[in-house]
Coordinates of C-alpha atoms and ligand atoms in Angstrom, one line a residue:
M29 CA -39.7 -15.4 51.6
K30 CA -39.4 -18.6 49.8
I31 CA -36.4 -20.2 50.3
F32 CA -35.0 -22.1 47.3
T33 CA -33.0 -25.3 48.1
N34 CA -33.1 -27.4 44.8
A35 CA -30.0 -27.0 42.3
A36 CA -31.8 -25.7 39.3
S37 CA -32.8 -22.6 41.4
V38 CA -29.8 -22.1 42.8
A39 CA -28.3 -22.0 39.3
A40 CA -30.6 -20.3 38.1
I41 CA -29.8 -17.5 41.1
M42 CA -26.5 -17.4 40.1
A43 CA -26.6 -16.9 36.9
F44 CA -29.0 -14.1 37.3
A45 CA -26.2 -12.5 39.8
A46 CA -23.4 -13.3 37.8
G47 CA -24.5 -12.8 34.4
P48 CA -22.9 -13.0 31.0
V49 CA -20.4 -15.7 33.0
F50 CA -23.2 -18.1 32.1
A51 CA -24.0 -16.6 28.7
Q52 CA -24.0 -19.6 26.5
D53 CA -22.3 -19.3 23.1
S54 CA -24.5 -20.2 20.3
T55 CA -23.8 -23.4 18.5
D56 CA -24.0 -21.8 14.8
V57 CA -20.5 -21.4 12.8
I58 CA -18.6 -18.9 13.2
K59 CA -17.9 -18.1 9.4
I60 CA -14.2 -16.7 9.0
P61 CA -12.9 -14.9 5.4
I62 CA -9.7 -16.0 3.8
H63 CA -8.5 -13.5 0.9
N64 CA -5.1 -13.2 -1.3
W65 CA -2.3 -12.3 1.0
S66 CA -0.7 -15.1 3.0
S67 CA -0.6 -13.1 6.7
Q68 CA -4.2 -12.4 6.9
I69 CA -4.5 -16.0 6.1
V70 CA -2.3 -17.7 8.7
G71 CA -3.7 -15.2 11.1
A72 CA -7.5 -16.3 10.2
H73 CA -6.2 -19.9 10.8
I74 CA -4.5 -18.9 14.3
V75 CA -8.1 -16.9 15.3
G76 CA -9.8 -19.6 13.9
K77 CA -8.1 -22.1 16.4
L78 CA -8.2 -19.8 19.0
L79 CA -12.0 -19.6 18.7
E80 CA -12.5 -23.1 18.4
K81 CA -10.4 -24.2 22.0
G82 CA -13.2 -21.6 23.3
G83 CA -15.8 -24.1 21.9
A84 CA -16.7 -22.8 19.0
K85 CA -17.6 -24.4 16.0
V86 CA -15.8 -22.3 12.8
E87 CA -15.8 -22.2 8.8
Y88 CA -13.7 -20.4 6.7
V89 CA -14.8 -19.2 3.3
S90 CA -12.9 -17.7 0.5
S91 CA -13.8 -14.3 -0.3
D92 CA -13.0 -10.9 -2.0
S93 CA -11.7 -8.7 0.1
Q94 CA -13.8 -5.7 -0.1
V95 CA -17.0 -7.5 -0.6
V96 CA -16.3 -8.9 2.8
Y97 CA -17.3 -5.7 4.4
T98 CA -20.9 -6.1 2.7
A99 CA -21.0 -10.1 3.4
M100 CA -20.2 -9.0 7.5
C101 CA -23.1 -6.8 7.3
E102 CA -25.4 -9.1 6.4
G103 CA -23.8 -12.1 8.9
D104 CA -23.0 -14.0 6.1
V105 CA -19.1 -13.5 7.2
S106 CA -18.6 -13.1 10.9
L107 CA -15.4 -11.5 11.5
E108 CA -12.1 -9.9 9.9
N109 CA -8.8 -10.7 11.1
E110 CA -7.1 -7.9 9.3
V111 CA -8.5 -4.6 8.4
W112 CA -5.9 -2.7 6.6
E113 CA -6.6 0.9 6.8
G114 CA -4.8 1.9 3.5
A115 CA -6.9 -0.7 1.2
F116 CA -9.9 -1.3 3.7
G117 CA -10.3 1.9 5.4
V118 CA -13.4 3.3 3.2
A119 CA -15.3 0.0 3.1
F120 CA -14.9 -0.7 6.6
E121 CA -16.0 2.5 7.6
K122 CA -18.9 2.7 5.6
V123 CA -20.2 -0.4 7.3
V124 CA -18.9 0.5 11.2
K125 CA -20.7 4.0 10.1
E126 CA -24.5 1.6 9.1
G127 CA -24.4 0.2 12.5
C128 CA -23.8 -3.4 11.1
V129 CA -20.3 -4.7 11.6
I130 CA -18.7 -3.7 15.0
D131 CA -14.9 -1.9 15.4
A132 CA -14.2 -5.0 17.7
A133 CA -10.3 -4.6 18.1
T134 CA -7.2 -2.9 17.4
H135 CA -3.7 -4.4 16.8
D136 CA -0.1 -3.0 17.6
A137 CA 0.8 -3.2 14.8
K138 CA 0.6 -0.2 12.8
T139 CA 0.8 -0.6 8.5
R140 CA 1.5 1.0 5.9
E141 CA 0.6 -0.2 1.4
E142 CA 2.7 1.7 -1.2
W143 CA 4.9 2.0 -4.1
W144 CA 8.3 0.4 -3.1
Y145 CA 10.9 -0.3 -4.8
P146 CA 14.4 -2.5 -4.1
S147 CA 17.1 -0.2 -2.7
Y148 CA 19.8 -0.7 -6.3
V149 CA 17.0 1.3 -8.0
G150 CA 17.4 4.0 -5.9
E151 CA 20.4 4.8 -7.6
M152 CA 18.9 4.4 -10.8
C153 CA 17.2 8.0 -10.3
P154 CA 18.6 10.2 -8.6
G155 CA 16.6 12.2 -5.7
L156 CA 14.0 9.2 -4.5
P157 CA 12.7 8.0 -2.7
A158 CA 10.4 11.3 -3.3
W159 CA 7.7 10.5 -6.0
E160 CA 8.7 13.4 -8.6
A161 CA 12.0 11.9 -9.2
L162 CA 10.6 8.4 -9.4
N163 CA 8.4 10.2 -12.3
A164 CA 11.2 12.1 -13.7
C165 CA 12.8 9.2 -14.5
A166 CA 9.8 6.8 -15.5
D167 CA 11.5 5.3 -18.8
K168 CA 13.3 3.3 -16.9
F169 CA 10.6 1.3 -16.0
S170 CA 9.1 1.0 -19.0
T171 CA 8.3 -2.3 -20.7
A172 CA 7.0 -3.1 -24.3
E173 CA 3.3 -3.1 -22.7
T174 CA 3.4 0.4 -21.3
A175 CA 6.3 2.0 -22.9
P176 CA 6.2 5.0 -23.5
K177 CA 5.3 5.1 -19.9
G178 CA 6.6 3.3 -17.3
R179 CA 5.3 0.3 -15.7
F180 CA 3.7 0.5 -11.7
L181 CA 2.9 -3.0 -10.8
G182 CA -0.1 -3.2 -8.5
G183 CA -1.5 -5.8 -6.1
P184 CA -5.0 -7.9 -7.0
V185 CA -8.0 -5.4 -8.1
D186 CA -9.5 -6.6 -5.0
W187 CA -7.3 -4.3 -2.8
L188 CA -8.3 -1.4 -4.1
K189 CA -5.4 1.2 -4.4
H190 CA -6.3 3.8 -6.4
D191 CA -3.4 3.8 -8.3
A192 CA -4.6 5.0 -11.7
E193 CA -6.5 7.6 -10.2
R194 CA -3.2 8.6 -8.0
V195 CA -1.1 8.7 -11.6
E196 CA -3.9 10.8 -13.3
A197 CA -4.3 13.1 -10.5
L198 CA -0.5 13.8 -10.3
G199 CA 0.4 14.1 -14.1
M200 CA 2.3 10.6 -13.6
N201 CA 4.4 8.9 -17.0
F202 CA 3.1 5.8 -15.3
E203 CA 0.8 2.9 -16.3
V204 CA -0.8 0.3 -13.9
V205 CA -0.7 -3.1 -14.5
N206 CA -2.0 -5.0 -11.9
A207 CA -0.6 -8.4 -10.9
G208 CA -3.3 -11.1 -10.6
S209 CA -1.8 -12.4 -7.3
A210 CA 0.5 -12.5 -4.5
A211 CA 2.4 -14.4 -6.1
A212 CA 2.8 -13.0 -8.8
L213 CA 4.3 -10.0 -7.2
W214 CA 6.9 -11.8 -5.4
A215 CA 7.8 -13.6 -8.3
E216 CA 8.3 -10.2 -10.7
L217 CA 10.3 -9.0 -7.5
A218 CA 12.9 -12.0 -7.2
S219 CA 13.3 -12.2 -11.1
A220 CA 13.9 -7.9 -11.1
V221 CA 16.3 -8.4 -8.3
E222 CA 18.1 -10.8 -10.0
R223 CA 18.7 -8.6 -12.9
K224 CA 19.4 -5.8 -11.1
E225 CA 16.3 -4.8 -13.5
P226 CA 14.5 -1.5 -12.5
I227 CA 11.3 -2.4 -10.9
V228 CA 8.1 -0.4 -8.6
L229 CA 5.6 -2.6 -7.4
F230 CA 2.7 -2.4 -4.4
N231 CA 4.0 -3.2 -0.9
W232 CA 2.9 -3.3 2.3
T233 CA 4.7 -3.2 5.8
P234 CA 4.6 -5.7 7.8
N235 CA 5.5 -8.2 5.4
F236 CA 8.3 -11.0 4.9
V237 CA 9.8 -8.8 2.1
E238 CA 11.7 -7.0 4.8
A239 CA 13.3 -9.9 6.1
L240 CA 14.6 -10.7 2.4
Y241 CA 15.2 -7.6 0.8
E242 CA 16.4 -4.3 1.5
G243 CA 14.1 -1.3 -0.4
K244 CA 12.3 2.0 0.1
F245 CA 8.6 3.3 -0.3
V246 CA 8.1 6.0 -2.6
E247 CA 7.2 9.4 -0.4
F248 CA 4.1 10.8 -2.3
P249 CA 2.6 13.5 -0.8
A250 CA 1.2 12.7 3.1
Y251 CA -2.2 11.3 3.3
D252 CA -5.0 13.5 4.3
P253 CA -8.5 12.0 4.1
K254 CA -10.0 14.5 2.5
C255 CA -7.8 13.9 -0.1
K256 CA -9.8 11.0 -1.4
D257 CA -13.3 12.6 -0.9
D258 CA -12.4 16.4 -1.9
P259 CA -11.3 17.4 -5.3
S260 CA -10.0 20.6 -4.1
W261 CA -7.2 19.3 -1.4
G262 CA -4.3 19.3 -2.9
T263 CA -2.0 20.1 -5.9
N264 CA -4.6 18.9 -7.8
K265 CA -7.8 20.9 -7.8
E266 CA -9.7 19.3 -9.9
L267 CA -8.9 15.3 -9.0
T268 CA -8.8 13.2 -5.6
Y269 CA -5.9 10.8 -4.6
D270 CA -3.5 13.4 -5.4
C271 CA -1.6 11.7 -1.8
G272 CA 0.2 8.7 -1.2
N273 CA -1.8 5.8 1.5
P274 CA -1.4 6.5 5.2
K275 CA 1.8 6.0 6.3
D276 CA 0.7 4.7 10.6
G277 CA -2.4 3.3 9.0
Y278 CA -4.1 1.0 11.4
L279 CA -4.5 -2.5 11.4
K280 CA -7.9 -3.9 12.8
I281 CA -10.4 -6.8 13.5
A282 CA -14.0 -6.1 13.2
A283 CA -17.3 -8.5 13.4
W284 CA -20.6 -9.1 12.6
K285 CA -23.1 -6.7 14.6
E286 CA -25.0 -10.2 16.2
F287 CA -21.1 -11.7 17.0
P288 CA -21.5 -10.5 20.5
N289 CA -25.1 -11.6 21.1
K290 CA -24.7 -15.1 19.3
W291 CA -20.8 -15.8 20.5
P292 CA -20.0 -13.5 23.8
K293 CA -17.5 -16.3 25.0
A294 CA -16.1 -16.0 21.7
Y295 CA -16.3 -12.4 21.5
A296 CA -14.4 -11.7 24.4
I297 CA -11.4 -13.6 23.1
L298 CA -11.9 -12.5 19.4
Q299 CA -11.4 -8.7 21.4
K300 CA -8.3 -9.5 23.4
V301 CA -6.1 -11.2 19.9
N302 CA -3.7 -8.3 19.7
F303 CA -0.6 -8.8 16.7
S304 CA 2.5 -6.8 16.5
N305 CA 4.3 -6.1 13.2
M306 CA 7.0 -8.9 14.4
D307 CA 3.8 -11.4 14.7
V308 CA 2.2 -10.4 11.1
A309 CA 5.8 -10.3 9.4
V310 CA 6.4 -13.4 10.9
Q311 CA 3.4 -14.8 9.9
A312 CA 4.1 -14.4 6.4
K313 CA 7.2 -15.2 6.2
L314 CA 6.3 -18.7 7.2
V315 CA 4.5 -19.2 4.4
D316 CA 5.8 -16.9 1.8
I317 CA 9.8 -17.8 2.8
D318 CA 9.4 -21.2 4.8
N319 CA 6.5 -22.2 2.1
M320 CA 3.9 -23.4 5.2
E321 CA 0.6 -24.6 4.7
P322 CA -1.4 -21.7 6.2
E323 CA -2.7 -23.8 8.9
Q324 CA 1.0 -25.0 9.7
A325 CA 2.4 -21.4 9.5
A326 CA -0.5 -21.2 12.2
D327 CA -0.1 -23.7 14.4
K328 CA 4.1 -22.7 14.3
W329 CA 2.5 -19.4 16.0
L330 CA 0.3 -21.0 18.5
A331 CA 3.1 -22.7 19.4
D332 CA 5.8 -20.6 19.7
N333 CA 4.0 -18.0 21.1
Q334 CA 1.5 -19.3 23.6
G335 CA 2.4 -17.4 26.6
R336 CA 0.1 -14.7 24.8
W337 CA -2.8 -16.7 23.6
Q338 CA -4.0 -18.3 26.7
G339 CA -3.8 -15.5 28.6
W340 CA -5.6 -13.7 25.7
L341 CA -8.4 -17.0 26.5
T342 CA -8.4 -16.5 30.0
G343 CA -9.0 -12.6 29.7
T344 CA -5.7 -12.3 31.8
N345 CA -3.5 -10.9 29.1
Ligands
TMO27 C1 -4.0 -5.4 2.2 N1 -2.7 -5.2 1.9 C2 -1.6 -5.7 2.8 C3 -2.8 -6.6 0.9 O1 -2.3 -4.4 1.1

């Protein structure tokens, strides 16, 4: 048997024996999407900064929050740091099934996205938070634009909440008006609260809103996956979406299927990233209440949580 003595041969033998330890990440840029709500933007920068600490090159790309799943499927975007079950579960699960996107990790955070009202509205409509009670006092929410129907202020259309389908399936006296941005939602909420005016709008948790206002989610018929696929499910036998959104929804991290092969070290870090409800709420708050730039907010979160992410980088946590 030949004895290898030079350093290159030793390295080759060690690489063979140790496998992935010696695997090198591609120098190609990892593309991270930026959407239109604060926690996602801050979280994207946190993930980007962590991957950079691990040696990766990253780039941020503005991306529609539904189209991102097909972009990831094609490798045009490399990951998604906030897959909310309620808004994106359908688009995400479709590409995972096709095999072009990986379910990389699940955050500890549990999510809910739903119609919501500040607490003084509860006194205006006896029986809230039941949706029937909201519907019975729909006229209180009517505006010049929607009269005689009540106005529901939905989020930007790319969050794809199927609110109009739900209004139809449940026979509600509401009209859905979509806000152009998250900032528009919060501006309307602030002005309604200041004047104690009726308002019902799209909100979610974890978010900064819970730190600033008391309020409740409207309770619709409980979510069931069949509700969105099977018209015969639920009280309306002809239409889908006669139910609410998931209450204990997941928050996941997704990656393009080639991510682990191309960037194995970065992928090991990405899989460790894990935000709690408090983390996501704080990430939103730093921008939406404290008025930080998202990148600054990411630096602040990293400075305040060193002990956690250092473990993510070394694989010990
Ligand atoms: C996806 N979102 C948290 C805005 O509902």
